[in-house]
Coordinates of N, CA and C and ligand atoms in Angstrom, one line a residue:
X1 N 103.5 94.2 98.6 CA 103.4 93.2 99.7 C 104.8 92.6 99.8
X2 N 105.4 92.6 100.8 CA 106.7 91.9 101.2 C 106.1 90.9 101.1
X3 N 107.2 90.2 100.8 CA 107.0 88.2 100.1 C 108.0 87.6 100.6
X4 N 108.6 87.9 101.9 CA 110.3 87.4 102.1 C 109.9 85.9 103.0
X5 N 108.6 86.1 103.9 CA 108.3 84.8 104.5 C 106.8 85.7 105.2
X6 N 105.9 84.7 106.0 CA 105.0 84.9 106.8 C 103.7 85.0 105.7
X7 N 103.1 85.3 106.3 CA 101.5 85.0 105.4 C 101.0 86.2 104.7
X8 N 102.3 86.6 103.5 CA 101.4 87.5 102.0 C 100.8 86.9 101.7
X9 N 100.7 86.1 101.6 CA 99.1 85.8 100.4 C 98.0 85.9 101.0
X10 N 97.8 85.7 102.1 CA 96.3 86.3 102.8 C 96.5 88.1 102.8
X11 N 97.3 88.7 103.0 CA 97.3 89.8 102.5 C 96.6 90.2 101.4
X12 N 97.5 89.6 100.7 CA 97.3 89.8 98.9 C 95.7 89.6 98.6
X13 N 95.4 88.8 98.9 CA 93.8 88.1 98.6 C 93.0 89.4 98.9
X14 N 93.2 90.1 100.7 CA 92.5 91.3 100.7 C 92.8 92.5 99.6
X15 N 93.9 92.2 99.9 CA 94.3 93.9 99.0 C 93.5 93.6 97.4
X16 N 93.3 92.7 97.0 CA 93.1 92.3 95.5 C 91.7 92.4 95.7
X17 N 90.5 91.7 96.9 CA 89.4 91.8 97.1 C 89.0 93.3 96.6
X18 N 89.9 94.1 97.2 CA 89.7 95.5 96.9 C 89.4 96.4 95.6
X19 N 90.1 95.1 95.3 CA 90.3 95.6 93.5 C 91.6 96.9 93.1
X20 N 92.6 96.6 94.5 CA 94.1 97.1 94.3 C 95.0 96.2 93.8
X21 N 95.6 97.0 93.0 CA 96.7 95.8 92.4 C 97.6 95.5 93.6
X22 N 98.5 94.2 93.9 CA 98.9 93.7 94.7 C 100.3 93.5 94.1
X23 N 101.6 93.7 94.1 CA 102.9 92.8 94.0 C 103.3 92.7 95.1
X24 N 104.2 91.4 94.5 CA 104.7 91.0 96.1 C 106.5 90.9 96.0
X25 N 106.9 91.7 96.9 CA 108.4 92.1 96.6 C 109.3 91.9 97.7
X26 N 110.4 91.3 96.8 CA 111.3 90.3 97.2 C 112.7 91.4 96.6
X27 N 112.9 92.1 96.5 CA 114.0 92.8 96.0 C 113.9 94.2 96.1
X28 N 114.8 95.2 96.9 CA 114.9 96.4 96.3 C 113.7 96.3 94.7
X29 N 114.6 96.4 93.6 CA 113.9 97.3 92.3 C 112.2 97.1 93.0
X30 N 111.6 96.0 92.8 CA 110.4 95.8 93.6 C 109.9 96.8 93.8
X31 N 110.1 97.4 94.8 CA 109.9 98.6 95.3 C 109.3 100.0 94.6
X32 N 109.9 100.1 93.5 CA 109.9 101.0 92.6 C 108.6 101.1 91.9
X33 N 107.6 102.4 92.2 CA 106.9 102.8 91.7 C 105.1 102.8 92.5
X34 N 105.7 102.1 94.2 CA 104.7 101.3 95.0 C 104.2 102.5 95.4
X35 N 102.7 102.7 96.0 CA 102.1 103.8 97.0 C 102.5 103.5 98.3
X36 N 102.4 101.9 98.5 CA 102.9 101.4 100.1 C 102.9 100.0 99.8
X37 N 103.5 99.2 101.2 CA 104.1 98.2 101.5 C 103.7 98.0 102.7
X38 N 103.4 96.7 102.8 CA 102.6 96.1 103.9 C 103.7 94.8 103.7
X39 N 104.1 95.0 105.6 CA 105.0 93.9 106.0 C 104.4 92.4 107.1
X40 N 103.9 91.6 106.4 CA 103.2 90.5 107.2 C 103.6 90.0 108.6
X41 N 102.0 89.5 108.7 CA 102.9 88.5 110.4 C 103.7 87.2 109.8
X42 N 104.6 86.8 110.8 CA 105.4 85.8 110.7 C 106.5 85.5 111.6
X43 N 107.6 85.5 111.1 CA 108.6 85.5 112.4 C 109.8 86.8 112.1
X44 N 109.5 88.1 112.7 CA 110.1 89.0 112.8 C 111.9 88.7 112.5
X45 N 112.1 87.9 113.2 CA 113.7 87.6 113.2 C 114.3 87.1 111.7
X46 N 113.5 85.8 111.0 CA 114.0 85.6 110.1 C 113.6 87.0 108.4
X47 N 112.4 87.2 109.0 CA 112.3 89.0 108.1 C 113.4 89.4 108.1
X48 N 113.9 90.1 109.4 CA 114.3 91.0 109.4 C 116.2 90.4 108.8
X49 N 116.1 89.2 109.2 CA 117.9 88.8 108.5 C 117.4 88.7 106.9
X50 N 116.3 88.5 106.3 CA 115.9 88.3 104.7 C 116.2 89.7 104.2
X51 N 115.6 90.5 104.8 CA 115.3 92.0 104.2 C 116.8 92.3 104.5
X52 N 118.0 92.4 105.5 CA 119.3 92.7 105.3 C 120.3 92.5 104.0
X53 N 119.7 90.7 103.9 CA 120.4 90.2 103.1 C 120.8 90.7 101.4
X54 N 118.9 91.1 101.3 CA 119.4 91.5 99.9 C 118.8 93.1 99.8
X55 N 118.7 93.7 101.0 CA 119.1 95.3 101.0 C 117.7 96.5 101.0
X56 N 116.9 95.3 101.3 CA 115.6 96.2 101.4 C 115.2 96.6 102.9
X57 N 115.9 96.5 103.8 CA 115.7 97.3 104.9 C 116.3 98.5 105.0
X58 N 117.1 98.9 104.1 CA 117.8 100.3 103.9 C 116.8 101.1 102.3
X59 N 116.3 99.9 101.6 CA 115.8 100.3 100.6 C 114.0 101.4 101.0
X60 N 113.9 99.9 102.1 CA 112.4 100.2 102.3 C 112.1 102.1 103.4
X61 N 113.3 102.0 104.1 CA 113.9 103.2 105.0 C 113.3 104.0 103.3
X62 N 114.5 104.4 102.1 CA 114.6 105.3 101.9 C 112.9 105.7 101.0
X63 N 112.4 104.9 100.8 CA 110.9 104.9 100.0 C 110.0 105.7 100.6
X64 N 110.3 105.2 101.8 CA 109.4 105.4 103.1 C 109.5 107.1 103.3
X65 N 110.7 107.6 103.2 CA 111.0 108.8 103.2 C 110.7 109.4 102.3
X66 N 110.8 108.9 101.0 CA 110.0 109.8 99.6 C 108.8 109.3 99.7
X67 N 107.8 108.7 101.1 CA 106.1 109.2 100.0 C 105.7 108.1 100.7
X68 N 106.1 106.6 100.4 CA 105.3 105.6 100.4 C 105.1 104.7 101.8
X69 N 104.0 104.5 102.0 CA 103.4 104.2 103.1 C 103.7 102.8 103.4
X70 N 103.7 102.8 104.6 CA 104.0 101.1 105.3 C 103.0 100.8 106.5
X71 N 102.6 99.6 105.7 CA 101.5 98.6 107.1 C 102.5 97.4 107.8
X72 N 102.5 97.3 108.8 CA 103.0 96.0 109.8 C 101.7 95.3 110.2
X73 N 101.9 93.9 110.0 CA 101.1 93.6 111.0 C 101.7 92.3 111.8
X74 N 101.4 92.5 113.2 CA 102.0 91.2 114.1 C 103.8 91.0 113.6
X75 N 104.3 90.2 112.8 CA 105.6 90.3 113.0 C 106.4 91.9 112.6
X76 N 105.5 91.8 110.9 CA 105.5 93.6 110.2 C 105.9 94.6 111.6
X77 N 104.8 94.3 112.4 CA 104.6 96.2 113.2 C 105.8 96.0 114.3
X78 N 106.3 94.7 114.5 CA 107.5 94.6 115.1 C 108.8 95.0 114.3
X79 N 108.8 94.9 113.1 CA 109.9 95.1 112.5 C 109.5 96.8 112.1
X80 N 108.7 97.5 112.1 CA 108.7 98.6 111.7 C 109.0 99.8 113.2
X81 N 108.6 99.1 114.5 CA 108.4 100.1 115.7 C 110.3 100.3 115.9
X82 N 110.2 101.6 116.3 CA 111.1 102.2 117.1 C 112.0 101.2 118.1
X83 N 111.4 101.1 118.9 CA 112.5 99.9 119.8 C 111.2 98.6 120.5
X84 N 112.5 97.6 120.1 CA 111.4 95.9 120.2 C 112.7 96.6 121.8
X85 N 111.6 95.4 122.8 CA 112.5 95.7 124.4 C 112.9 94.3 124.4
X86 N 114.3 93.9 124.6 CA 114.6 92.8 125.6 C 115.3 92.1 124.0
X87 N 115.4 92.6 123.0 CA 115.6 91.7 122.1 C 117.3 92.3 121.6
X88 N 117.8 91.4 121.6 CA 119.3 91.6 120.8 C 120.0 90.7 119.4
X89 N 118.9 90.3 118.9 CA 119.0 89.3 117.7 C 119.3 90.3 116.3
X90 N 118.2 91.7 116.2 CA 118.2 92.0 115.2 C 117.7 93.6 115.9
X91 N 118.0 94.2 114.6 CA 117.4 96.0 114.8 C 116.0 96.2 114.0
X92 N 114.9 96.8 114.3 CA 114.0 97.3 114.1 C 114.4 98.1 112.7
X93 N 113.4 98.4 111.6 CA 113.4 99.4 110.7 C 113.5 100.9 111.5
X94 N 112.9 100.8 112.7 CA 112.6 101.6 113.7 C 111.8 103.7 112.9
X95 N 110.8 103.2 112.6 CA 110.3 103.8 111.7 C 109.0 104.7 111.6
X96 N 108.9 103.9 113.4 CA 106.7 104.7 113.8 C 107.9 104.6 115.4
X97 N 107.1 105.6 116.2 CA 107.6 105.6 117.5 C 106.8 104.7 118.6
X98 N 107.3 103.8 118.6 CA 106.4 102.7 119.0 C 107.0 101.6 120.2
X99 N 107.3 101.2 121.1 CA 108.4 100.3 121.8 C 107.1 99.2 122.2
X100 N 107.8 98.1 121.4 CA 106.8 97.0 121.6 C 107.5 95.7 122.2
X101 N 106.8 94.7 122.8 CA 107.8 93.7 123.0 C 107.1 92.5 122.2
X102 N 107.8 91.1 122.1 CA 107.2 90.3 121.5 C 107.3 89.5 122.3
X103 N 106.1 88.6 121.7 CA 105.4 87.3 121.9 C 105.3 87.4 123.7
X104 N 104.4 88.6 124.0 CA 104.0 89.0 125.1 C 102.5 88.3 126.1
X105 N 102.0 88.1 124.7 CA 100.8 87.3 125.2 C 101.1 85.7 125.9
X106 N 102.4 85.9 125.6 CA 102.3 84.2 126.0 C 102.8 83.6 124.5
X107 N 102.5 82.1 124.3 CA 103.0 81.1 123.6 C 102.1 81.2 122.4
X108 N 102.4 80.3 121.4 CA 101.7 79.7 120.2 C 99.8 79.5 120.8
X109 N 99.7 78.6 122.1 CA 98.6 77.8 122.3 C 98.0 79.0 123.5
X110 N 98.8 80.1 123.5 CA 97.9 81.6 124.1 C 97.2 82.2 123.3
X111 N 96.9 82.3 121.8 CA 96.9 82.9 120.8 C 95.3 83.0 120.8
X112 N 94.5 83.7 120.1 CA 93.2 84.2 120.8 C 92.4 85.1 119.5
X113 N 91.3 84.8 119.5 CA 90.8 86.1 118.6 C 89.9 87.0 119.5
X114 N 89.8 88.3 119.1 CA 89.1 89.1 120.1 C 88.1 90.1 119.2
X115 N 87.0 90.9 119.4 CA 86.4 91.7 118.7 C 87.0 93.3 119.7
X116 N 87.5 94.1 118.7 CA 88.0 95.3 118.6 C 87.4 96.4 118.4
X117 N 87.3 97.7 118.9 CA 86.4 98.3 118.5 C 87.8 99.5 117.6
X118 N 87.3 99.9 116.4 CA 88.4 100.8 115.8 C 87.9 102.0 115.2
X119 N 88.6 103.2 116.2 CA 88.4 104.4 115.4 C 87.9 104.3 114.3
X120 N 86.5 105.2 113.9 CA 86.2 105.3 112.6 C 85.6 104.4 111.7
X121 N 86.3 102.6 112.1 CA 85.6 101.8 111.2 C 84.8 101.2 112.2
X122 N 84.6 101.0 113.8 CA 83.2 100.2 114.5 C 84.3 99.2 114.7
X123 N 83.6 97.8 115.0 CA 84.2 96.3 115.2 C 84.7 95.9 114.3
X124 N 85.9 95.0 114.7 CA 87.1 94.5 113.8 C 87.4 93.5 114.6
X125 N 87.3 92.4 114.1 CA 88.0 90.8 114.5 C 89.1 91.0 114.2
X126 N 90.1 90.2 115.4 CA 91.5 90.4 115.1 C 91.9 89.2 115.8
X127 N 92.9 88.8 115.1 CA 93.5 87.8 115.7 C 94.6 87.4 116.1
X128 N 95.3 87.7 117.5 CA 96.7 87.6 117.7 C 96.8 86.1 118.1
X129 N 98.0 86.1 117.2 CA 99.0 84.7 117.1 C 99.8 85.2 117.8
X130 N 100.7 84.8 118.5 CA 102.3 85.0 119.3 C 102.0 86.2 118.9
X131 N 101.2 87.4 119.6 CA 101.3 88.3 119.2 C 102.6 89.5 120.0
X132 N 102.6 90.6 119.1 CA 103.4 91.6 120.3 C 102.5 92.3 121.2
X133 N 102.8 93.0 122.0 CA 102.6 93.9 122.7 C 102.9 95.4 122.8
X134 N 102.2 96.4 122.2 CA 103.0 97.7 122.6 C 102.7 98.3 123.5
X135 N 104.0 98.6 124.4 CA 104.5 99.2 125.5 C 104.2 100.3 125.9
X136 N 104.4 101.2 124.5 CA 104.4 102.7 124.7 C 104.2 103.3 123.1
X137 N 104.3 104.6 122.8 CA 103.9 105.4 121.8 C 104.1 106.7 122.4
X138 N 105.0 107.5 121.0 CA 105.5 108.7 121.1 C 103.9 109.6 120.9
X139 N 103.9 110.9 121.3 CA 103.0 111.5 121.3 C 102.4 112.1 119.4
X140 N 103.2 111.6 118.7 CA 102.5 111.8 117.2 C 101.9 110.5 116.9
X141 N 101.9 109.4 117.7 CA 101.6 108.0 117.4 C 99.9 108.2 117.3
X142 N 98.8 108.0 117.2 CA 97.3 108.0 117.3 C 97.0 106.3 117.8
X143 N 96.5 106.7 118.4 CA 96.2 105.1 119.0 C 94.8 104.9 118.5
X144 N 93.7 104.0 117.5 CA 93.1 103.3 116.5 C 92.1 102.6 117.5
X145 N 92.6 101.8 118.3 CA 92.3 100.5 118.5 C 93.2 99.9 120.5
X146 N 92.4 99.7 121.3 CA 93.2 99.1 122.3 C 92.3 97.9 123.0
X147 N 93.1 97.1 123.2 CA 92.8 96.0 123.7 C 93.1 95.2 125.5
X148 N 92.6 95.6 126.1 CA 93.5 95.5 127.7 C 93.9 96.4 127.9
X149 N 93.9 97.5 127.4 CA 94.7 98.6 128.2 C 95.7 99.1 127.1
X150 N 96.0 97.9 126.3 CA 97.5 98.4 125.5 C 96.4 98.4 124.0
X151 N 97.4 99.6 123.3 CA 97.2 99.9 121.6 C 97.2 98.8 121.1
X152 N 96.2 98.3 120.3 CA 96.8 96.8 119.3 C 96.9 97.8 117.4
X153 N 96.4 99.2 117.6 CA 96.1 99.7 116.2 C 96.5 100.7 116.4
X154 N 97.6 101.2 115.5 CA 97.9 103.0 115.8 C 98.6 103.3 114.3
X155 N 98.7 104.8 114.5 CA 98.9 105.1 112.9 C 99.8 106.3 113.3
X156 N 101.1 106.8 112.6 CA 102.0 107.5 112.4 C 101.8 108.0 110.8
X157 N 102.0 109.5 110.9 CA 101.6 109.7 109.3 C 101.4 108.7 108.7
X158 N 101.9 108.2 107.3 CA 101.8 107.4 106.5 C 102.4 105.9 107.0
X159 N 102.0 105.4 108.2 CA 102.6 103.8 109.0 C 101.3 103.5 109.9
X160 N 100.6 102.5 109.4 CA 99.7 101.8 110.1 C 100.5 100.5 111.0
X161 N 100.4 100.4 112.0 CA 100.5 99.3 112.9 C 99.6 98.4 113.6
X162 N 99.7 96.8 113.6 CA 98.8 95.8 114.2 C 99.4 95.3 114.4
X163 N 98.8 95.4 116.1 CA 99.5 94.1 116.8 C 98.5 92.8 116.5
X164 N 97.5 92.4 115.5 CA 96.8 91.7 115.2 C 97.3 91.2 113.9
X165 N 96.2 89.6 113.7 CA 96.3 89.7 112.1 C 94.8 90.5 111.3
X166 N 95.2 91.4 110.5 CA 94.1 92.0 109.7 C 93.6 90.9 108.7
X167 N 94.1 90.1 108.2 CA 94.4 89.6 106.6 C 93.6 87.9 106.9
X168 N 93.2 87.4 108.0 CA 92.9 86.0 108.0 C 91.5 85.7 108.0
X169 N 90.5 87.1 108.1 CA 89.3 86.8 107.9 C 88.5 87.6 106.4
X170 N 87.1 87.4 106.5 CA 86.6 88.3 105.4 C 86.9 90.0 106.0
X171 N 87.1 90.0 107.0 CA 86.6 91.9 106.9 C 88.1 92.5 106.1
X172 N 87.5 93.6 105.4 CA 89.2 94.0 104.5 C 89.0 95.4 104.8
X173 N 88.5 95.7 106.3 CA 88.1 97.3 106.3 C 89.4 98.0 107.1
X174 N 90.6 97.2 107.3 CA 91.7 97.7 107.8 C 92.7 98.2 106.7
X175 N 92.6 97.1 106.0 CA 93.7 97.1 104.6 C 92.9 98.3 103.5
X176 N 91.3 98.5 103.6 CA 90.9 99.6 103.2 C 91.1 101.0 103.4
X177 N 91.4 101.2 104.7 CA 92.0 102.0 105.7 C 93.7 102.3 105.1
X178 N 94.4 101.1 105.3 CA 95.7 101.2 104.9 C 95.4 102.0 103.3
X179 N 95.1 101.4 102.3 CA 95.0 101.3 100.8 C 94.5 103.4 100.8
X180 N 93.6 103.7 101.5 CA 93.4 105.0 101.8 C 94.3 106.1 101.8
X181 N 95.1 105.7 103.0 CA 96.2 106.4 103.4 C 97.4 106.1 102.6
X182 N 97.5 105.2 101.7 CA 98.8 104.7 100.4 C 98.6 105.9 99.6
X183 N 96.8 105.6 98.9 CA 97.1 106.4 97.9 C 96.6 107.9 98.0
X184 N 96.9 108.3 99.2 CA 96.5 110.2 99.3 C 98.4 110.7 98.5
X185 N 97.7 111.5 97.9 CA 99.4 111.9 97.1 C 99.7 111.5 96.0
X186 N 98.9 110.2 95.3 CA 98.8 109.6 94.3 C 97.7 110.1 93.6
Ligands
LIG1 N1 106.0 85.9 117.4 C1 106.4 86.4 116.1 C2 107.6 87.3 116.2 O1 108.0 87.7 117.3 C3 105.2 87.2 115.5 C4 104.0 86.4 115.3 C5 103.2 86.7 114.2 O2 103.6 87.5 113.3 N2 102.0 86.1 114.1 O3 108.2 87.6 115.3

């Protein structure tokens, strides 16, 4: 669990409901020895200057490449997509092919819960905060989950993305899903 800001601990609570061990990692070493890494909602911008600072956006890149799996959700799936549109503050991990824009829905007081229907698991409450929007998806992307027309859930080999929050209610059948796809290979 990335711990740098935004809401791991509602994370954590599901992944642990699971009866998965949970750390929550704030450094490169961190990293070391994980199946996957799930990057929370929050505020994409100050993530992404946290994770520069002390080197885990180049760390999380090379993990990613030996094996271990990454969930985004809401700020997460912004910092993990391929290209954010319109934004010049910060660079994407750019890591699932994905071009999303943010805080599309509108404001704070636009924010909304919706019932989802998701590949495989049936209905999924989800709840976008200032959520993003994805735009588009490269043709290895699987689209999970859509909402209006646009993807809110899609999956890239071992990279789950939500444009929702998974982690703020009881259902933990997404992070089950993630936890799945972590440990194939383990
Ligand atoms: N609006 C935030 C951003 O652009 C994301 C909001 C969230 O994670 N709930 O980073």
């Amino acid at each position: 669990m990335l711990a740098l800001q935004g809401d791991f601990r509602e994370h954590r609570r599901q992944i642990e409901a699971l009866g998965v061990e949970c750390v929550e990692v704030r450094n490169p070493e961190e990293l070391e020895g994980l199946a996957g890494l799930i990057i929370p909602g929050g505020e994409s911008t100050t993530i992404s200057n946290l994770m520069k600072k002390c080197g885990l956006d180049k760390a999380i890149k090379r993990k990613h490449k030996a094996g271990m799996a990454l969930m985004g959700t809401c700020a997460g799936a912004i910092l993990l997509s391929k290209t954010v549109l319109n934004e010049k503050r910060f660079f994407p991990l750019g890591l699932i092919d994905v071009t999303i824009s943010r805080n599309s829905y509108g404001r704070q007081v636009d924010s909304f819960e919706a019932d989802l229907n998701v590949k495989g698991l049936g209905k999924v409450n989800g709840a976008f905060i200032r959520a993003p929007v994805i735009e588009g998806t490269g043709n290895n992307v699987e689209v999970l989950s859509s909402f209006n027309g646009k993807p809110v859930l899609v999956m890239q080999g071992k990279i789950l993305l939500a444009t929702f929050h998974t982690e703020l209610g009881a259902d933990t059948s997404i992070h089950r899903l993630f936890c799945s796809v972590a440990s194939d290979g383990f």
